[in-house]
Coordinates of C-alpha atoms in Angstrom, one line a residue:
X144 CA 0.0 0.0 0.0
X145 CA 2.8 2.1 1.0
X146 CA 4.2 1.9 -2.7
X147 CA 1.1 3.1 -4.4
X148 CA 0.4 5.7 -2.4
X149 CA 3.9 7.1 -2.8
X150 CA 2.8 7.0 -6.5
X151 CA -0.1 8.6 -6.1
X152 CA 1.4 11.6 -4.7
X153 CA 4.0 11.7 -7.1
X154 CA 1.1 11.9 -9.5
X155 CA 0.1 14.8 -7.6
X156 CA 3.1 16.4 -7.5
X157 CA 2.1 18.4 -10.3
X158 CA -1.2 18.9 -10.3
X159 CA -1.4 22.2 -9.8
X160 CA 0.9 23.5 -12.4
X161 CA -0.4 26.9 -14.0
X162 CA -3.2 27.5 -11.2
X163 CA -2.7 30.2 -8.6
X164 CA -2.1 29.5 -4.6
X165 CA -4.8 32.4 -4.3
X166 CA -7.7 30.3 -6.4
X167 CA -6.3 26.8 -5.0
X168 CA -7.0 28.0 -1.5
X169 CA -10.4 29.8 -3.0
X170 CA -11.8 26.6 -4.5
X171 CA -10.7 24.1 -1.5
X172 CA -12.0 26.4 1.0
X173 CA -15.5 26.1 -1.0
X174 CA -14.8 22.5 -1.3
X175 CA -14.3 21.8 2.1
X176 CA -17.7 22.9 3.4
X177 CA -19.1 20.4 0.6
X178 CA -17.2 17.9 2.1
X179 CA -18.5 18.8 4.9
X180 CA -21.9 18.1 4.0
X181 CA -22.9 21.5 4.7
X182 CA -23.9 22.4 1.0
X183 CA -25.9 19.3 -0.5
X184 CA -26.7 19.9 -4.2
X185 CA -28.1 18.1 -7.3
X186 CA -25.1 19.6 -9.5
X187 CA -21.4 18.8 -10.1
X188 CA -19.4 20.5 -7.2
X189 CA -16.0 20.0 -8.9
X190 CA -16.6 22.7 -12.1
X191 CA -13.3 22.9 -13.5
X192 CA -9.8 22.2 -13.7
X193 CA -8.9 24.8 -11.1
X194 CA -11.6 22.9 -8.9
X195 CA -10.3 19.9 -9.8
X196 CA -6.8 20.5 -9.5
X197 CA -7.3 22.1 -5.9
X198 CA -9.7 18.5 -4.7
X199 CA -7.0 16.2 -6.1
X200 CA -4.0 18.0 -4.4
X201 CA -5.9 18.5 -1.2
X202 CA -8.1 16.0 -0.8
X203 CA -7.1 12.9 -2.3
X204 CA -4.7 11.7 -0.6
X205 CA -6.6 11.5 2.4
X206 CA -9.6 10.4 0.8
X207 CA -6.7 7.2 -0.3
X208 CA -5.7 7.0 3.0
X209 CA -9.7 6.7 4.5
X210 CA -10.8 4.5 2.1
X211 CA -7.8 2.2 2.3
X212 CA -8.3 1.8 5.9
X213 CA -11.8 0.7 5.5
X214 CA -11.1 -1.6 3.1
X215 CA -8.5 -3.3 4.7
X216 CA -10.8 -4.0 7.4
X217 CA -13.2 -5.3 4.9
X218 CA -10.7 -7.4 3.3
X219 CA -10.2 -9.3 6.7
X220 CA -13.4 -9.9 7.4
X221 CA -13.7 -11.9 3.5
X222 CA -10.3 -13.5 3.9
X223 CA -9.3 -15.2 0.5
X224 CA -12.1 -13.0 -1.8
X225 CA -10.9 -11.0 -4.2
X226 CA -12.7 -8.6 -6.2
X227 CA -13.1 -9.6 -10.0
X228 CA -14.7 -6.7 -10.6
X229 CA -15.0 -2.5 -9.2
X230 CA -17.7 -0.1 -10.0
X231 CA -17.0 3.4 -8.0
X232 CA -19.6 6.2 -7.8
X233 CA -19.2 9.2 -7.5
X234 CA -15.0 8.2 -7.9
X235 CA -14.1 11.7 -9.2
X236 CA -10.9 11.8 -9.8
X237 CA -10.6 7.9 -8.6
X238 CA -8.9 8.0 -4.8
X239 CA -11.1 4.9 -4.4
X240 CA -9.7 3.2 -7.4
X241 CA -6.3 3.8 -6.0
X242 CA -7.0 2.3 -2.9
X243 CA -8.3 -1.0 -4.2
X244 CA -5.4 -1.7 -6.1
X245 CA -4.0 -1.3 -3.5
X246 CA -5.6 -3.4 -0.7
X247 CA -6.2 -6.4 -3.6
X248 CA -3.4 -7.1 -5.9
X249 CA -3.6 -7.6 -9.9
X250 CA -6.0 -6.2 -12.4
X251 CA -9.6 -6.4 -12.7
X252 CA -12.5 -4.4 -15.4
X253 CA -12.6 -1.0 -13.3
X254 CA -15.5 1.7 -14.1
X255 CA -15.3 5.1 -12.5
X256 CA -18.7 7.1 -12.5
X257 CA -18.9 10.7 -11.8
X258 CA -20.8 13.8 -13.4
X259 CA -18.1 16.0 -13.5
X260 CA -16.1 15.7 -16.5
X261 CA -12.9 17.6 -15.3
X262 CA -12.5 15.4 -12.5
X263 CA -12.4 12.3 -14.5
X264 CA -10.1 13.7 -17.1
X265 CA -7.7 14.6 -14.2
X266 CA -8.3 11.1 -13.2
X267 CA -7.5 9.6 -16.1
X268 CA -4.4 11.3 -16.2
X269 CA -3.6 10.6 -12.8
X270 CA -3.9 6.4 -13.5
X271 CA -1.6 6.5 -16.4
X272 CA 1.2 6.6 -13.3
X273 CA -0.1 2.9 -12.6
X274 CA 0.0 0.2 -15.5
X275 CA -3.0 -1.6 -13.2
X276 CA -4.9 1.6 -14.1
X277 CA -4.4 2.6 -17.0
X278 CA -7.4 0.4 -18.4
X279 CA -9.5 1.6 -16.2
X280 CA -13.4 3.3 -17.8
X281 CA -14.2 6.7 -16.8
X282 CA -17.5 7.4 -17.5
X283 CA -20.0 10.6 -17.1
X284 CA -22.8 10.0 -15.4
X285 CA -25.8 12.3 -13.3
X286 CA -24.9 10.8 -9.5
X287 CA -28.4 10.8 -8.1
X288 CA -31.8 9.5 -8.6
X289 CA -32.5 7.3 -11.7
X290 CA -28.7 6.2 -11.6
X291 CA -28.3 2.8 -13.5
X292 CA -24.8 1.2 -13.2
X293 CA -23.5 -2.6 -14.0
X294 CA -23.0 -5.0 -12.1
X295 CA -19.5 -5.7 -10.0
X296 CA -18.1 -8.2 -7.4
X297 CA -17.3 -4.2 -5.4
X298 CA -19.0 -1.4 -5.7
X299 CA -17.3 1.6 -3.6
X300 CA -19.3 4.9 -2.3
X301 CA -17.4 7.1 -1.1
X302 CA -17.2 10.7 0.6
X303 CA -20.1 11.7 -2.6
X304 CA -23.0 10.9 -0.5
X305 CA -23.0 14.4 1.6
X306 CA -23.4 16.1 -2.1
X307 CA -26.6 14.7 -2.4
X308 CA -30.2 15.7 -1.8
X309 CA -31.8 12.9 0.4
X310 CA -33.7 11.7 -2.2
X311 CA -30.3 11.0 -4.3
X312 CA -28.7 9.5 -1.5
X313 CA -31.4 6.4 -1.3
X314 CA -31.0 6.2 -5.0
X315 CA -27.0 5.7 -4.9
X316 CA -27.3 3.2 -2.2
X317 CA -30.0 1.5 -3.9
X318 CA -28.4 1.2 -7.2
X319 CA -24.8 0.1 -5.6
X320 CA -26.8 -2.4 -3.5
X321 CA -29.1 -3.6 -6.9
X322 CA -25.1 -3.8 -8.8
X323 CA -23.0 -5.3 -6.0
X324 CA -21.6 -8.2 -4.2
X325 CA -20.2 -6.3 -1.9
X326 CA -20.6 -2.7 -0.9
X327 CA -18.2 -0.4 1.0
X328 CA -19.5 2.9 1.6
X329 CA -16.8 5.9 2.8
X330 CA -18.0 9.2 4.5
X331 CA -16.4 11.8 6.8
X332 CA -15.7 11.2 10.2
X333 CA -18.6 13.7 11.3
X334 CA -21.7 13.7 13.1
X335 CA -23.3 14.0 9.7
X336 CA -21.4 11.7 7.9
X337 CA -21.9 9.0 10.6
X338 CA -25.5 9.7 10.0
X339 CA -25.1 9.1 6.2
X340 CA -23.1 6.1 6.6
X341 CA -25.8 4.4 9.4
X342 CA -29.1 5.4 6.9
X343 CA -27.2 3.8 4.2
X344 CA -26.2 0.9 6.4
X345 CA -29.5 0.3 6.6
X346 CA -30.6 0.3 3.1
X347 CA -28.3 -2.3 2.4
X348 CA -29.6 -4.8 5.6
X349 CA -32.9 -4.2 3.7
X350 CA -31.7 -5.4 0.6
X351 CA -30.7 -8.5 2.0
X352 CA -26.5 -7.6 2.6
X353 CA -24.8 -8.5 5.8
X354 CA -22.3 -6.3 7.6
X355 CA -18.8 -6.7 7.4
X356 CA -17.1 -4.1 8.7
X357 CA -17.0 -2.0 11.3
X358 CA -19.7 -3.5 12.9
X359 CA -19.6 -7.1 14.7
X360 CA -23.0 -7.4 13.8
X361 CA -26.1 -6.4 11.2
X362 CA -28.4 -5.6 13.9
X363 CA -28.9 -1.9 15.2
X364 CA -26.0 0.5 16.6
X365 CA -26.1 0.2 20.3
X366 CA -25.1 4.4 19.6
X367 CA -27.9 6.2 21.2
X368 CA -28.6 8.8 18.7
X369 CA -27.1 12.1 19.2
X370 CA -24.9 11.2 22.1
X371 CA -21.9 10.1 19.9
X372 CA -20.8 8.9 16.5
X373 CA -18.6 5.6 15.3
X374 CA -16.2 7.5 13.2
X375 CA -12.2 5.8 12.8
X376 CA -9.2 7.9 11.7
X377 CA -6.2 7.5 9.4
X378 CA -2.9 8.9 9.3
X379 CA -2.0 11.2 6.2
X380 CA 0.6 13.0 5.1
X381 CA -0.4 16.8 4.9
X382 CA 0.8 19.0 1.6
X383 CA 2.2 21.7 1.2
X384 CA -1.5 23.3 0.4
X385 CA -2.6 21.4 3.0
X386 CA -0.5 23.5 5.7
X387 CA -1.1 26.8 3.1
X388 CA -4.9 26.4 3.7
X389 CA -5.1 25.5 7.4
X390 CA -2.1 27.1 8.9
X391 CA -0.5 23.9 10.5
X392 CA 3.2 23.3 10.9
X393 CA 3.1 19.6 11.4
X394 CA 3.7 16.8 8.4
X395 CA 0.7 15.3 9.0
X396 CA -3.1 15.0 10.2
X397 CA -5.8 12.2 11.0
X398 CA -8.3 11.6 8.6
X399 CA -12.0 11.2 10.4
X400 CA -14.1 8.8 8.4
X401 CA -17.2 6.4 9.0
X402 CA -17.7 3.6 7.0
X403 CA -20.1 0.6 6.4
X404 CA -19.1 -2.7 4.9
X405 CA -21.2 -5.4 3.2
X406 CA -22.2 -8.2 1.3
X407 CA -24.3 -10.4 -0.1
X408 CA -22.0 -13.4 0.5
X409 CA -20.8 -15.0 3.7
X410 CA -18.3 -12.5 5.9
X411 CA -16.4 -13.0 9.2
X412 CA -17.0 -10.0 10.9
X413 CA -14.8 -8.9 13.8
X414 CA -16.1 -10.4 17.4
X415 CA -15.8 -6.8 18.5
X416 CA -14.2 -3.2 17.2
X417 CA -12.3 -0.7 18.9
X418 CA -14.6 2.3 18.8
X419 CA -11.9 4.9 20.8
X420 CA -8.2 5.7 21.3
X421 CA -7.0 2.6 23.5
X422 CA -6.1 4.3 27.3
X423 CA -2.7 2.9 28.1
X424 CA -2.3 3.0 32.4
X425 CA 0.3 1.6 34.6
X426 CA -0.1 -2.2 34.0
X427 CA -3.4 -1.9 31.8
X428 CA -5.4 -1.1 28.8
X429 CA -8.4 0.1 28.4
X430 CA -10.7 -0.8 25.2
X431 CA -14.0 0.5 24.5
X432 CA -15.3 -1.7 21.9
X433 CA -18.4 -2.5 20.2
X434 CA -19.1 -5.8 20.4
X435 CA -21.7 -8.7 18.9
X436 CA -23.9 -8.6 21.5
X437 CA -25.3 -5.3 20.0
X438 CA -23.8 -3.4 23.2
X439 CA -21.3 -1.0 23.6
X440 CA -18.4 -2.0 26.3
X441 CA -15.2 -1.1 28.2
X442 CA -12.5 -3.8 28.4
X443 CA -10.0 -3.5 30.7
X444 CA -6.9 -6.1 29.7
X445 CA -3.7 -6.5 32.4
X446 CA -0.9 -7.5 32.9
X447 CA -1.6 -10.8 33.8
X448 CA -3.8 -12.0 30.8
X449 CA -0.1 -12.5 29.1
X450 CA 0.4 -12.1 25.2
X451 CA -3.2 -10.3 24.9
X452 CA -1.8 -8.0 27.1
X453 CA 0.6 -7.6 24.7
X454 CA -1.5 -7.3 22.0
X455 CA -3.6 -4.4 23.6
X456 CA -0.8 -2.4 23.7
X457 CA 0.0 -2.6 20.4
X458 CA -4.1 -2.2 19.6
X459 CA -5.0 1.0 17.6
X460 CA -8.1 3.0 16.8
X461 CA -10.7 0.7 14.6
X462 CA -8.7 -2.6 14.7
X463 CA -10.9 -5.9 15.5
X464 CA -10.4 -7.2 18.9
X465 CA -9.4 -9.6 20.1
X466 CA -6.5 -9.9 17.1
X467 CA -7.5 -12.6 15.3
X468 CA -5.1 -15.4 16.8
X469 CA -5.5 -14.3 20.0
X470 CA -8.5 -15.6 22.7
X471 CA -10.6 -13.0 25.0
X472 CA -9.5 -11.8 28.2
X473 CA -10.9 -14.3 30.9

């Protein structure tokens, strides 16, 4: 994973040759509050290739880095399945299509759907850094009610849902849900986006899908609703226009993202999920997990429970506890 996204940043490099810092930081300011999920819309948000220039260089390689996480938590829970196929909507300038390449290995028929034609000709262009990608289809294509896509063994969603009336956001999931065999659905890390992520969670229990990941389970989150919000992070390296735009001096920030995983087919879900920042005392470690049982918990593992000890101390943010060849705390 490292690799490609080392590539994809030298990709980036020059993205925004021949476009001023001035309307960079103009159109990723507008951009951000999209993102956001302040502004949702039934046209394109990325307009041209100064808006698309200023989304690739600042957001894509966290939108990598967020959708790489989730889907290397999916790919544990469906050990040995590999995608033969990838539709992503709403891919823009095809972050998502990066990350699958790089969480399953070889080639595979790729479409990319999005409505905004600068972003997939910057996408394209982007690709031709990866001989895996260079075959892949970018298509144009009104995101929203009435979509109508082929089917794939994977169908990604991510971080386009908050751009769309509610109305459009059923229709997405529906259509992804009508196409896939497994669905993976990526949204910021915020109140909002959580909320996103858990209607469209939903939609695709209806449709008959079972969770993968996060969640140990497909019934209801145990989250009482607007007390708190199951969002992960990941770590990515910030830009230069990253630091330009929000002032920072340090080399990198967390991304926040939910996410939903699913599928049609059998999965092995984690028997619980680290839901917070593990809390590391003298002799002890503190999980708060979600776990099977629909319930929300707080583990305390010591000392004396040996190599799961160990392990908790080594546990991060989002991983799947216990690890997966270790037993649970007695």
């Amino acid at each position: 994973m490292d690799g490609i996204g080392e590539s994809l940043r030298g990709a980036l490099a020059g993205v925004l040759d021949g476009v001023s810092g001035r309307r960079a930081g103009g159109a990723v300011e507008r951009l951000i509050g999209v993102y956001r999920g302040e502004t949702p819309t039934d046209v394109p948000i990325l307009r041209d290739r100064a808006d698309v220039a200023a989304y690739a260089a600042y957001r894509m390689p966290a939108t990598f880095a967020a959708v790489s996480s989730a889907l290397g938590e999916f790919a544990d829970a469906v050990p040995g399945w590999v995608p033969g196929s990838h539709l992503d909507i709403g891919g823009g300038t095809g972050a998502a299509t990066w990350a699958v390449s790089a969480t399953w290995a070889g080639t595979r028929p790729v479409t990319v759907l999005d409505w905004a034609e600068p972003a997939l000709a910057l996408g394209r262009e982007l690709a031709a850094a990866r001989p895996e990608l260079r075959d892949v289809s970018w298509r144009r294509a009104r995101i929203g009610a009435g979509l109508v896509v082929d089917d794939a063994d994977l169908v990604t969603v991510s971080y386009v849902l908050g751009e769309l009336t509610e109305d459009g956001r059923a229709a997405v999931v529906d259509a992804a849900a009508s196409a896939g065999q497994a669905v993976v659905v990526v949204e910021p890390g915020t109140p909002d986006g959580y909320e996103r992520v858990l209607a469209a969670r939903a939609r695709l229990i209806a449709a008959g899908f079972r969770i993968a990941a996060p969640c140990p389970h497909s019934a209801g989150c145990p989250i009482v609703p607007g007390t708190d919000w199951c969002h992960f992070a990941a770590r990515v390296s910030r830009s230069a226009l990253h630091r330009q735009i929000k002032g920072g001096s340090l080399a990198y920030e967390d991304e926040k993202f939910s996410y939903v995983a699913a599928t049609r087919f059998p999965n092995e879900p984690a028997a619980a999920r680290v839901v917070r920042r593990p809390q590391l005392r003298k002799g002890q470690v503190l999980l708060d997990l979600c776990e099977a049982q629909e319930r929300l918990a707080r583990v305390t593992v010591t000392k004396r429970h040996g190599d799961l000890y160990k392990a908790a101390r080594d546990a991060d943010w989002g991983d799947p506890w216990p690890p997966h060849d270790q037993g649970a705390p007695a």
